[in-house]
Amino acid sequence: MPYINKFITIADSQKAYEVLINSGFKMREAQRLIDRGRLLCDGVVVNEKNAVLNGEICLIDYETNPRGLEPIFECEQFAVFDKPSGVLSHPNGRNCEYSLNDEIWHLYGREASVAHRLDFETSGLIVVAQNRASQIKLKKLFESREVKKCYVAMTSGEIKNDMTIEAKMDLANNYDDVKMRMQICEDGKDAVTKISPIEYFADIDATFVRAVPLTGRQHQIRLHLFHVEHKILGEPLYGLDREQIIKILDKEMSEIDRINLTGASRLLLHSDEILFELDGKNYHIKSKFDAKTEFYKFAKEKFELT
């Protein structure tokens, strides 16, 4: 497991922040560790920096477990990974066994971090800042929409022409719904997606498309395509009922059942290109994943089962 209790020292009537500073941490780092509940005294979480401690002091630390995923591009400031589907961008809790952080911290150290996120089942390009200075610059670019991202997807049905989908969206406010699901709503946030068909496959009744989000809402491409009745194949959230969604998310649904239900064993959405300018230099990075060929294979599986 990546999270371990790492022994630091034995405290003898010392304040929590003093224990950490004496162990080599800066005051700011010590405060952050305590605020995040990472400091333990005899197995009990320490919540106050001035708490007087006696006993065995441990830190809940992240032990990297790299699997050999290498970046497809790197420079002094950042790197770009082609994230596989089914890999978290960052840990989602102390029981998380693997995430992109395992590779990032193994290669670049603890200051490295993702500059943006990709959904668990979405594959493709993700930018990683190698240090905090680069992280600040890159996050500003993403937040100010100065980064152009192009995705590809395999969608249900035939899309013949380019389309621009403008539909406001926000987090679903139905407490009986799945908490992460978004919804189209009149009082939501503006969201615009451009869709261009690349190739229609009549044998599977699906269209391989290019999708460019002009805004950066959660699940934007997924929800917009569902909204115009061209759901992405393998979609685990939209167009399903709560029970079906939970079975997929909890991995309680068999692969065959999921293929029959959603059209593929994974979400057929891939972050294919990314373009931005940083410190006066233009970057245009293209994924090495042959999404059209691979997505067709995934989509074809449903027809081979019958």
PDB file of C-alpha atoms in Angstrom:
ATOM      1  CA  MET A   1       0.000   0.000   0.000  1.00  0.00           C
ATOM      2  CA  PRO A   2       1.428   3.457  -0.882  1.00  0.00           C
ATOM      3  CA  TYR A   3       0.525   5.063   2.471  1.00  0.00           C
ATOM      4  CA  ILE A   4       2.644   3.848   5.373  1.00  0.00           C
ATOM      5  CA  ASN A   5       3.253   4.926   8.974  1.00  0.00           C
ATOM      6  CA  LYS A   6       6.844   6.126   8.861  1.00  0.00           C
ATOM      7  CA  PHE A   7       8.654   6.283  12.210  1.00  0.00           C
ATOM      8  CA  ILE A   8      10.192   9.697  12.936  1.00  0.00           C
ATOM      9  CA  THR A   9      11.326   9.830  16.560  1.00  0.00           C
ATOM     10  CA  ILE A  10      10.371   9.394  20.209  1.00  0.00           C
ATOM     11  CA  ALA A  11       8.920  12.578  21.706  1.00  0.00           C
ATOM     12  CA  ASP A  12       9.522  13.570  25.312  1.00  0.00           C
ATOM     13  CA  SER A  13       7.172  16.430  26.241  1.00  0.00           C
ATOM     14  CA  GLN A  14       7.784  18.348  23.024  1.00  0.00           C
ATOM     15  CA  LYS A  15       5.304  20.392  21.032  1.00  0.00           C
ATOM     16  CA  ALA A  16       4.159  18.846  17.759  1.00  0.00           C
ATOM     17  CA  TYR A  17       5.673  21.504  15.508  1.00  0.00           C
ATOM     18  CA  GLU A  18       8.986  21.296  17.420  1.00  0.00           C
ATOM     19  CA  VAL A  19       9.148  17.541  16.825  1.00  0.00           C
ATOM     20  CA  LEU A  20       8.796  18.080  13.080  1.00  0.00           C
ATOM     21  CA  ILE A  21      11.226  21.018  12.918  1.00  0.00           C
ATOM     22  CA  ASN A  22      13.810  19.002  14.866  1.00  0.00           C
ATOM     23  CA  SER A  23      13.285  16.219  12.319  1.00  0.00           C
ATOM     24  CA  GLY A  24      14.263  18.525   9.459  1.00  0.00           C
ATOM     25  CA  PHE A  25      10.920  19.991   8.357  1.00  0.00           C
ATOM     26  CA  LYS A  26      10.334  23.705   7.829  1.00  0.00           C
ATOM     27  CA  MET A  27       7.612  25.415   9.883  1.00  0.00           C
ATOM     28  CA  ARG A  28       5.307  25.698   6.868  1.00  0.00           C
ATOM     29  CA  GLU A  29       5.726  22.005   6.046  1.00  0.00           C
ATOM     30  CA  ALA A  30       5.137  21.058   9.681  1.00  0.00           C
ATOM     31  CA  GLN A  31       1.898  23.039   9.792  1.00  0.00           C
ATOM     32  CA  ARG A  32       0.687  21.487   6.545  1.00  0.00           C
ATOM     33  CA  LEU A  33       1.379  17.937   7.745  1.00  0.00           C
ATOM     34  CA  ILE A  34      -0.496  18.568  10.991  1.00  0.00           C
ATOM     35  CA  ASP A  35      -3.421  20.232   9.178  1.00  0.00           C
ATOM     36  CA  ARG A  36      -3.706  17.199   6.900  1.00  0.00           C
ATOM     37  CA  GLY A  37      -3.742  14.759   9.801  1.00  0.00           C
ATOM     38  CA  ARG A  38      -0.469  13.150   8.804  1.00  0.00           C
ATOM     39  CA  LEU A  39       1.226  13.298  12.230  1.00  0.00           C
ATOM     40  CA  LEU A  40       0.658  10.468  14.706  1.00  0.00           C
ATOM     41  CA  CYS A  41       1.652  10.086  18.347  1.00  0.00           C
ATOM     42  CA  ASP A  42       1.342   6.486  19.561  1.00  0.00           C
ATOM     43  CA  GLY A  43      -1.054   5.870  16.682  1.00  0.00           C
ATOM     44  CA  VAL A  44      -3.345   8.825  17.426  1.00  0.00           C
ATOM     45  CA  VAL A  45      -3.678  11.696  14.935  1.00  0.00           C
ATOM     46  CA  VAL A  46      -2.257  15.004  16.194  1.00  0.00           C
ATOM     47  CA  ASN A  47      -4.425  17.996  15.201  1.00  0.00           C
ATOM     48  CA  GLU A  48      -2.750  20.898  17.040  1.00  0.00           C
ATOM     49  CA  LYS A  49       0.726  22.218  16.335  1.00  0.00           C
ATOM     50  CA  ASN A  50       1.163  23.167  20.013  1.00  0.00           C
ATOM     51  CA  ALA A  51       0.027  19.803  21.356  1.00  0.00           C
ATOM     52  CA  VAL A  52       2.589  18.392  23.798  1.00  0.00           C
ATOM     53  CA  LEU A  53       3.647  14.935  22.653  1.00  0.00           C
ATOM     54  CA  ASN A  54       5.050  11.954  24.500  1.00  0.00           C
ATOM     55  CA  GLY A  55       5.681   8.678  22.740  1.00  0.00           C
ATOM     56  CA  GLU A  56       6.362   7.231  19.290  1.00  0.00           C
ATOM     57  CA  ILE A  57       5.994   9.773  16.500  1.00  0.00           C
ATOM     58  CA  CYS A  58       5.103   8.633  12.998  1.00  0.00           C
ATOM     59  CA  LEU A  59       4.121  10.325   9.765  1.00  0.00           C
ATOM     60  CA  ILE A  60       1.536   8.937   7.404  1.00  0.00           C
ATOM     61  CA  ASP A  61       3.738   8.983   4.354  1.00  0.00           C
ATOM     62  CA  TYR A  62       3.273   8.084   0.695  1.00  0.00           C
ATOM     63  CA  GLU A  63       5.590   5.312  -0.441  1.00  0.00           C
ATOM     64  CA  THR A  64       5.852   5.309  -4.220  1.00  0.00           C
ATOM     65  CA  ASN A  65       5.044   2.131  -6.108  1.00  0.00           C
ATOM     66  CA  PRO A  66       6.096   2.904  -9.717  1.00  0.00           C
ATOM     67  CA  ARG A  67       5.122   0.563 -12.539  1.00  0.00           C
ATOM     68  CA  GLY A  68       7.447   1.967 -15.167  1.00  0.00           C
ATOM     69  CA  LEU A  69       5.201   4.484 -16.932  1.00  0.00           C
ATOM     70  CA  GLU A  70       7.496   6.950 -18.702  1.00  0.00           C
ATOM     71  CA  PRO A  71       6.706  10.469 -19.953  1.00  0.00           C
ATOM     72  CA  ILE A  72       6.355  10.980 -23.710  1.00  0.00           C
ATOM     73  CA  PHE A  73       7.815  14.482 -23.367  1.00  0.00           C
ATOM     74  CA  GLU A  74       9.886  16.257 -20.732  1.00  0.00           C
ATOM     75  CA  CYS A  75      11.855  19.445 -20.258  1.00  0.00           C
ATOM     76  CA  GLU A  76      13.252  21.214 -17.200  1.00  0.00           C
ATOM     77  CA  GLN A  77       9.892  22.637 -16.144  1.00  0.00           C
ATOM     78  CA  PHE A  78       7.356  19.942 -16.937  1.00  0.00           C
ATOM     79  CA  ALA A  79       6.689  16.504 -18.362  1.00  0.00           C
ATOM     80  CA  VAL A  80       3.752  15.005 -20.248  1.00  0.00           C
ATOM     81  CA  PHE A  81       2.460  11.489 -19.657  1.00  0.00           C
ATOM     82  CA  ASP A  82       0.105   9.391 -21.787  1.00  0.00           C
ATOM     83  CA  LYS A  83      -2.054   8.194 -18.894  1.00  0.00           C
ATOM     84  CA  PRO A  84      -3.693   4.797 -19.380  1.00  0.00           C
ATOM     85  CA  SER A  85      -7.403   4.381 -18.694  1.00  0.00           C
ATOM     86  CA  GLY A  86      -8.018   3.081 -15.184  1.00  0.00           C
ATOM     87  CA  VAL A  87      -5.216   5.087 -13.535  1.00  0.00           C
ATOM     88  CA  LEU A  88      -5.982   7.876 -11.056  1.00  0.00           C
ATOM     89  CA  SER A  89      -4.356  11.254 -11.661  1.00  0.00           C
ATOM     90  CA  HIS A  90      -3.576  11.417  -7.934  1.00  0.00           C
ATOM     91  CA  PRO A  91      -4.347   9.296  -4.835  1.00  0.00           C
ATOM     92  CA  ASN A  92      -8.006   9.297  -3.764  1.00  0.00           C
ATOM     93  CA  GLY A  93      -7.432   8.120  -0.206  1.00  0.00           C
ATOM     94  CA  ARG A  94      -5.152   6.157   2.060  1.00  0.00           C
ATOM     95  CA  ASN A  95      -6.251   2.854   0.570  1.00  0.00           C
ATOM     96  CA  CYS A  96      -5.283   3.869  -2.963  1.00  0.00           C
ATOM     97  CA  GLU A  97      -2.844   1.277  -4.275  1.00  0.00           C
ATOM     98  CA  TYR A  98      -1.564   3.154  -7.328  1.00  0.00           C
ATOM     99  CA  SER A  99      -1.882   6.521  -9.062  1.00  0.00           C
ATOM    100  CA  LEU A 100       0.118   8.682 -11.426  1.00  0.00           C
ATOM    101  CA  ASN A 101       1.769  10.162  -8.333  1.00  0.00           C
ATOM    102  CA  ASP A 102       3.715   6.918  -7.935  1.00  0.00           C
ATOM    103  CA  GLU A 103       5.462   7.604 -11.232  1.00  0.00           C
ATOM    104  CA  ILE A 104       5.722  11.372 -10.813  1.00  0.00           C
ATOM    105  CA  TRP A 105       7.287  11.362  -7.359  1.00  0.00           C
ATOM    106  CA  HIS A 106       9.562   8.452  -8.240  1.00  0.00           C
ATOM    107  CA  LEU A 107      10.958  10.381 -11.219  1.00  0.00           C
ATOM    108  CA  TYR A 108      10.882  14.009 -10.062  1.00  0.00           C
ATOM    109  CA  GLY A 109      10.462  14.124  -6.279  1.00  0.00           C
ATOM    110  CA  ARG A 110       7.708  15.303  -3.942  1.00  0.00           C
ATOM    111  CA  GLU A 111       7.409  18.826  -5.370  1.00  0.00           C
ATOM    112  CA  ALA A 112       6.184  17.472  -8.702  1.00  0.00           C
ATOM    113  CA  SER A 113       2.439  17.393  -9.303  1.00  0.00           C
ATOM    114  CA  VAL A 114      -0.178  17.198 -12.047  1.00  0.00           C
ATOM    115  CA  ALA A 115      -1.144  20.598 -13.448  1.00  0.00           C
ATOM    116  CA  HIS A 116      -4.696  19.437 -14.288  1.00  0.00           C
ATOM    117  CA  ARG A 117      -6.762  16.248 -14.044  1.00  0.00           C
ATOM    118  CA  LEU A 118      -8.112  13.479 -16.207  1.00  0.00           C
ATOM    119  CA  ASP A 119     -10.994  11.271 -15.146  1.00  0.00           C
ATOM    120  CA  PHE A 120     -10.084   7.776 -13.952  1.00  0.00           C
ATOM    121  CA  GLU A 121     -11.294   6.068 -17.138  1.00  0.00           C
ATOM    122  CA  THR A 122     -10.209   8.803 -19.564  1.00  0.00           C
ATOM    123  CA  SER A 123      -6.830   8.072 -21.099  1.00  0.00           C
ATOM    124  CA  GLY A 124      -4.332  10.429 -22.658  1.00  0.00           C
ATOM    125  CA  LEU A 125      -2.134  13.447 -22.168  1.00  0.00           C
ATOM    126  CA  ILE A 126      -1.648  14.933 -18.733  1.00  0.00           C
ATOM    127  CA  VAL A 127       0.847  17.682 -17.908  1.00  0.00           C
ATOM    128  CA  VAL A 128       3.052  17.343 -14.823  1.00  0.00           C
ATOM    129  CA  ALA A 129       4.894  20.266 -13.228  1.00  0.00           C
ATOM    130  CA  GLN A 130       8.333  19.206 -12.015  1.00  0.00           C
ATOM    131  CA  ASN A 131       8.553  21.837  -9.279  1.00  0.00           C
ATOM    132  CA  ARG A 132       6.367  24.348  -7.453  1.00  0.00           C
ATOM    133  CA  ALA A 133       7.394  27.320  -9.587  1.00  0.00           C
ATOM    134  CA  SER A 134       6.349  25.478 -12.739  1.00  0.00           C
ATOM    135  CA  GLN A 135       3.180  24.284 -11.025  1.00  0.00           C
ATOM    136  CA  ILE A 136       2.067  27.865 -10.365  1.00  0.00           C
ATOM    137  CA  LYS A 137       2.724  28.911 -13.978  1.00  0.00           C
ATOM    138  CA  LEU A 138       1.001  25.898 -15.511  1.00  0.00           C
ATOM    139  CA  LYS A 139      -2.053  26.015 -13.263  1.00  0.00           C
ATOM    140  CA  LYS A 140      -2.549  29.680 -14.165  1.00  0.00           C
ATOM    141  CA  LEU A 141      -2.491  28.732 -17.852  1.00  0.00           C
ATOM    142  CA  PHE A 142      -5.139  26.057 -17.336  1.00  0.00           C
ATOM    143  CA  GLU A 143      -7.302  28.260 -15.117  1.00  0.00           C
ATOM    144  CA  SER A 144      -7.208  31.152 -17.607  1.00  0.00           C
ATOM    145  CA  ARG A 145      -8.088  28.768 -20.502  1.00  0.00           C
ATOM    146  CA  GLU A 146      -4.817  29.465 -22.294  1.00  0.00           C
ATOM    147  CA  VAL A 147      -4.311  25.747 -22.872  1.00  0.00           C
ATOM    148  CA  LYS A 148      -6.020  24.132 -25.856  1.00  0.00           C
ATOM    149  CA  LYS A 149      -6.954  20.488 -25.300  1.00  0.00           C
ATOM    150  CA  CYS A 150      -8.207  18.194 -28.037  1.00  0.00           C
ATOM    151  CA  TYR A 151      -9.862  14.876 -27.270  1.00  0.00           C
ATOM    152  CA  VAL A 152     -11.030  11.975 -29.408  1.00  0.00           C
ATOM    153  CA  ALA A 153     -13.913   9.653 -28.603  1.00  0.00           C
ATOM    154  CA  MET A 154     -15.994   6.832 -30.046  1.00  0.00           C
ATOM    155  CA  THR A 155     -19.638   7.859 -29.848  1.00  0.00           C
ATOM    156  CA  SER A 156     -22.892   6.031 -30.465  1.00  0.00           C
ATOM    157  CA  GLY A 157     -24.706   6.591 -33.748  1.00  0.00           C
ATOM    158  CA  GLU A 158     -23.712   8.568 -36.819  1.00  0.00           C
ATOM    159  CA  ILE A 159     -22.546  12.161 -36.582  1.00  0.00           C
ATOM    160  CA  LYS A 160     -22.390  13.635 -40.085  1.00  0.00           C
ATOM    161  CA  ASN A 161     -21.489  17.268 -39.490  1.00  0.00           C
ATOM    162  CA  ASP A 162     -19.478  19.480 -37.183  1.00  0.00           C
ATOM    163  CA  MET A 163     -21.457  20.757 -34.212  1.00  0.00           C
ATOM    164  CA  THR A 164     -21.015  23.191 -31.362  1.00  0.00           C
ATOM    165  CA  ILE A 165     -22.740  22.112 -28.166  1.00  0.00           C
ATOM    166  CA  GLU A 166     -23.654  24.972 -25.825  1.00  0.00           C
ATOM    167  CA  ALA A 167     -25.403  23.734 -22.709  1.00  0.00           C
ATOM    168  CA  LYS A 168     -24.970  25.075 -19.190  1.00  0.00           C
ATOM    169  CA  MET A 169     -24.097  22.481 -16.589  1.00  0.00           C
ATOM    170  CA  ASP A 170     -23.519  22.003 -12.887  1.00  0.00           C
ATOM    171  CA  LEU A 171     -23.231  19.304 -10.254  1.00  0.00           C
ATOM    172  CA  ALA A 172     -26.397  17.225  -9.879  1.00  0.00           C
ATOM    173  CA  ASN A 173     -28.339  18.501  -6.846  1.00  0.00           C
ATOM    174  CA  ASN A 174     -30.416  15.364  -6.342  1.00  0.00           C
ATOM    175  CA  TYR A 175     -29.225  13.789  -3.106  1.00  0.00           C
ATOM    176  CA  ASP A 176     -30.349  10.372  -4.341  1.00  0.00           C
ATOM    177  CA  ASP A 177     -28.095  10.723  -7.379  1.00  0.00           C
ATOM    178  CA  VAL A 178     -24.428   9.723  -7.671  1.00  0.00           C
ATOM    179  CA  LYS A 179     -22.496  12.621  -6.117  1.00  0.00           C
ATOM    180  CA  MET A 180     -19.977  13.042  -8.947  1.00  0.00           C
ATOM    181  CA  ARG A 181     -22.570  13.220 -11.729  1.00  0.00           C
ATOM    182  CA  MET A 182     -23.160  16.524 -13.536  1.00  0.00           C
ATOM    183  CA  GLN A 183     -26.383  17.786 -15.096  1.00  0.00           C
ATOM    184  CA  ILE A 184     -27.548  20.156 -17.801  1.00  0.00           C
ATOM    185  CA  CYS A 185     -29.386  23.074 -16.146  1.00  0.00           C
ATOM    186  CA  GLU A 186     -30.423  26.594 -17.095  1.00  0.00           C
ATOM    187  CA  ASP A 187     -28.785  28.194 -14.056  1.00  0.00           C
ATOM    188  CA  GLY A 188     -25.556  26.228 -14.453  1.00  0.00           C
ATOM    189  CA  LYS A 189     -22.140  27.376 -15.623  1.00  0.00           C
ATOM    190  CA  ASP A 190     -21.486  28.103 -19.293  1.00  0.00           C
ATOM    191  CA  ALA A 191     -20.057  25.134 -21.186  1.00  0.00           C
ATOM    192  CA  VAL A 192     -19.170  24.919 -24.872  1.00  0.00           C
ATOM    193  CA  THR A 193     -17.799  21.932 -26.791  1.00  0.00           C
ATOM    194  CA  LYS A 194     -16.932  21.658 -30.483  1.00  0.00           C
ATOM    195  CA  ILE A 195     -17.413  18.225 -32.070  1.00  0.00           C
ATOM    196  CA  SER A 196     -16.038  17.148 -35.454  1.00  0.00           C
ATOM    197  CA  PRO A 197     -16.713  13.695 -36.937  1.00  0.00           C
ATOM    198  CA  ILE A 198     -13.612  11.870 -38.175  1.00  0.00           C
ATOM    199  CA  GLU A 199     -14.981   8.490 -39.288  1.00  0.00           C
ATOM    200  CA  TYR A 200     -18.270   6.630 -39.082  1.00  0.00           C
ATOM    201  CA  PHE A 201     -18.159   2.843 -38.612  1.00  0.00           C
ATOM    202  CA  ALA A 202     -21.401   1.414 -39.952  1.00  0.00           C
ATOM    203  CA  ASP A 203     -20.720  -2.108 -38.658  1.00  0.00           C
ATOM    204  CA  ILE A 204     -20.793  -0.879 -35.046  1.00  0.00           C
ATOM    205  CA  ASP A 205     -22.995   2.184 -35.652  1.00  0.00           C
ATOM    206  CA  ALA A 206     -20.480   4.493 -33.995  1.00  0.00           C
ATOM    207  CA  THR A 207     -18.617   7.663 -34.955  1.00  0.00           C
ATOM    208  CA  PHE A 208     -15.033   8.452 -34.052  1.00  0.00           C
ATOM    209  CA  VAL A 209     -14.964  12.178 -33.270  1.00  0.00           C
ATOM    210  CA  ARG A 210     -12.663  14.997 -32.269  1.00  0.00           C
ATOM    211  CA  ALA A 211     -13.882  17.004 -29.282  1.00  0.00           C
ATOM    212  CA  VAL A 212     -12.518  20.414 -28.258  1.00  0.00           C
ATOM    213  CA  PRO A 213     -13.817  21.833 -24.960  1.00  0.00           C
ATOM    214  CA  LEU A 214     -13.818  25.633 -25.019  1.00  0.00           C
ATOM    215  CA  THR A 215     -14.607  25.643 -21.295  1.00  0.00           C
ATOM    216  CA  GLY A 216     -13.265  23.309 -18.630  1.00  0.00           C
ATOM    217  CA  ARG A 217     -16.218  21.845 -16.751  1.00  0.00           C
ATOM    218  CA  GLN A 218     -16.104  18.480 -15.041  1.00  0.00           C
ATOM    219  CA  HIS A 219     -17.341  15.708 -17.392  1.00  0.00           C
ATOM    220  CA  GLN A 220     -18.070  18.366 -20.016  1.00  0.00           C
ATOM    221  CA  ILE A 221     -17.452  16.304 -23.169  1.00  0.00           C
ATOM    222  CA  ARG A 222     -19.150  13.259 -21.681  1.00  0.00           C
ATOM    223  CA  LEU A 223     -22.285  15.103 -20.598  1.00  0.00           C
ATOM    224  CA  HIS A 224     -22.537  17.215 -23.751  1.00  0.00           C
ATOM    225  CA  LEU A 225     -22.359  14.191 -26.059  1.00  0.00           C
ATOM    226  CA  PHE A 226     -24.931  12.388 -23.944  1.00  0.00           C
ATOM    227  CA  HIS A 227     -27.104  15.507 -24.095  1.00  0.00           C
ATOM    228  CA  VAL A 228     -27.163  15.435 -27.919  1.00  0.00           C
ATOM    229  CA  GLU A 229     -27.876  11.666 -27.890  1.00  0.00           C
ATOM    230  CA  HIS A 230     -24.435  10.520 -29.015  1.00  0.00           C
ATOM    231  CA  LYS A 231     -23.187   9.026 -25.776  1.00  0.00           C
ATOM    232  CA  ILE A 232     -19.529   7.998 -25.590  1.00  0.00           C
ATOM    233  CA  LEU A 233     -19.253   4.215 -25.686  1.00  0.00           C
ATOM    234  CA  GLY A 234     -18.307   2.729 -22.333  1.00  0.00           C
ATOM    235  CA  GLU A 235     -19.812   5.698 -20.447  1.00  0.00           C
ATOM    236  CA  PRO A 236     -20.167   4.607 -16.782  1.00  0.00           C
ATOM    237  CA  LEU A 237     -22.256   7.548 -15.478  1.00  0.00           C
ATOM    238  CA  TYR A 238     -24.600   9.140 -17.968  1.00  0.00           C
ATOM    239  CA  GLY A 239     -27.638   7.303 -19.263  1.00  0.00           C
ATOM    240  CA  LEU A 240     -27.508   4.714 -16.476  1.00  0.00           C
ATOM    241  CA  ASP A 241     -29.456   4.324 -13.257  1.00  0.00           C
ATOM    242  CA  ARG A 242     -27.885   4.628  -9.823  1.00  0.00           C
ATOM    243  CA  GLU A 243     -27.652   0.879  -9.211  1.00  0.00           C
ATOM    244  CA  GLN A 244     -25.879   0.283 -12.514  1.00  0.00           C
ATOM    245  CA  ILE A 245     -23.429   3.117 -11.873  1.00  0.00           C
ATOM    246  CA  ILE A 246     -22.529   1.856  -8.408  1.00  0.00           C
ATOM    247  CA  LYS A 247     -21.920  -1.669  -9.725  1.00  0.00           C
ATOM    248  CA  ILE A 248     -19.515  -0.287 -12.331  1.00  0.00           C
ATOM    249  CA  LEU A 249     -17.704   2.046  -9.939  1.00  0.00           C
ATOM    250  CA  ASP A 250     -17.392  -0.645  -7.278  1.00  0.00           C
ATOM    251  CA  LYS A 251     -16.199  -3.151  -9.921  1.00  0.00           C
ATOM    252  CA  GLU A 252     -19.081  -5.463  -9.091  1.00  0.00           C
ATOM    253  CA  MET A 253     -20.280  -5.671 -12.710  1.00  0.00           C
ATOM    254  CA  SER A 254     -18.664  -8.247 -14.979  1.00  0.00           C
ATOM    255  CA  GLU A 255     -16.812  -7.032 -18.046  1.00  0.00           C
ATOM    256  CA  ILE A 256     -19.293  -8.776 -20.344  1.00  0.00           C
ATOM    257  CA  ASP A 257     -22.272  -7.157 -18.611  1.00  0.00           C
ATOM    258  CA  ARG A 258     -20.638  -3.743 -18.821  1.00  0.00           C
ATOM    259  CA  ILE A 259     -19.890  -4.168 -22.532  1.00  0.00           C
ATOM    260  CA  ASN A 260     -23.500  -5.155 -23.185  1.00  0.00           C
ATOM    261  CA  LEU A 261     -24.797  -2.257 -21.088  1.00  0.00           C
ATOM    262  CA  THR A 262     -22.521   0.600 -22.157  1.00  0.00           C
ATOM    263  CA  GLY A 263     -20.957  -0.570 -25.426  1.00  0.00           C
ATOM    264  CA  ALA A 264     -17.377  -0.991 -24.174  1.00  0.00           C
ATOM    265  CA  SER A 265     -15.397  -2.204 -21.183  1.00  0.00           C
ATOM    266  CA  ARG A 266     -13.952   1.294 -20.617  1.00  0.00           C
ATOM    267  CA  LEU A 267     -14.841   4.879 -21.420  1.00  0.00           C
ATOM    268  CA  LEU A 268     -13.719   5.467 -25.016  1.00  0.00           C
ATOM    269  CA  LEU A 269     -12.454   9.011 -24.469  1.00  0.00           C
ATOM    270  CA  HIS A 270      -8.814  10.042 -24.959  1.00  0.00           C
ATOM    271  CA  SER A 271      -6.920  13.303 -24.440  1.00  0.00           C
ATOM    272  CA  ASP A 272      -5.102  13.422 -27.772  1.00  0.00           C
ATOM    273  CA  GLU A 273      -3.432  16.826 -28.161  1.00  0.00           C
ATOM    274  CA  ILE A 274      -2.427  19.707 -25.950  1.00  0.00           C
ATOM    275  CA  LEU A 275      -1.166  23.139 -26.979  1.00  0.00           C
ATOM    276  CA  PHE A 276       0.070  26.071 -24.881  1.00  0.00           C
ATOM    277  CA  GLU A 277       2.742  28.746 -24.561  1.00  0.00           C
ATOM    278  CA  LEU A 278       5.063  28.824 -21.560  1.00  0.00           C
ATOM    279  CA  ASP A 279       7.815  31.393 -21.033  1.00  0.00           C
ATOM    280  CA  GLY A 280       7.686  32.486 -24.670  1.00  0.00           C
ATOM    281  CA  LYS A 281       7.910  28.960 -26.117  1.00  0.00           C
ATOM    282  CA  ASN A 282       5.054  27.182 -27.883  1.00  0.00           C
ATOM    283  CA  TYR A 283       4.357  23.543 -27.118  1.00  0.00           C
ATOM    284  CA  HIS A 284       2.198  21.207 -29.214  1.00  0.00           C
ATOM    285  CA  ILE A 285       2.224  17.671 -27.865  1.00  0.00           C
ATOM    286  CA  LYS A 286       0.443  14.774 -29.543  1.00  0.00           C
ATOM    287  CA  SER A 287      -0.452  11.447 -27.951  1.00  0.00           C
ATOM    288  CA  LYS A 288       1.234   8.321 -29.289  1.00  0.00           C
ATOM    289  CA  PHE A 289      -1.849   6.195 -28.625  1.00  0.00           C
ATOM    290  CA  ASP A 290      -3.697   5.044 -31.767  1.00  0.00           C
ATOM    291  CA  ALA A 291      -7.110   5.788 -30.329  1.00  0.00           C
ATOM    292  CA  LYS A 292      -9.125   5.180 -33.502  1.00  0.00           C
ATOM    293  CA  THR A 293      -7.794   1.649 -33.984  1.00  0.00           C
ATOM    294  CA  GLU A 294      -7.942   0.734 -30.307  1.00  0.00           C
ATOM    295  CA  PHE A 295     -11.376   2.249 -29.695  1.00  0.00           C
ATOM    296  CA  TYR A 296     -12.786   0.393 -32.691  1.00  0.00           C
ATOM    297  CA  LYS A 297     -11.471  -2.865 -31.188  1.00  0.00           C
ATOM    298  CA  PHE A 298     -13.141  -2.080 -27.847  1.00  0.00           C
ATOM    299  CA  ALA A 299     -16.425  -1.182 -29.527  1.00  0.00           C
ATOM    300  CA  LYS A 300     -16.326  -4.283 -31.745  1.00  0.00           C
ATOM    301  CA  GLU A 301     -16.236  -6.564 -28.693  1.00  0.00           C
ATOM    302  CA  LYS A 302     -19.956  -6.104 -28.078  1.00  0.00           C
ATOM    303  CA  PHE A 303     -20.802  -7.445 -31.518  1.00  0.00           C
ATOM    304  CA  GLU A 304     -18.427 -10.376 -31.121  1.00  0.00           C
ATOM    305  CA  LEU A 305     -20.234 -11.433 -27.934  1.00  0.00           C
ATOM    306  CA  THR A 306     -23.525 -11.978 -29.786  1.00  0.00           C
TER     307      THR A 306
END
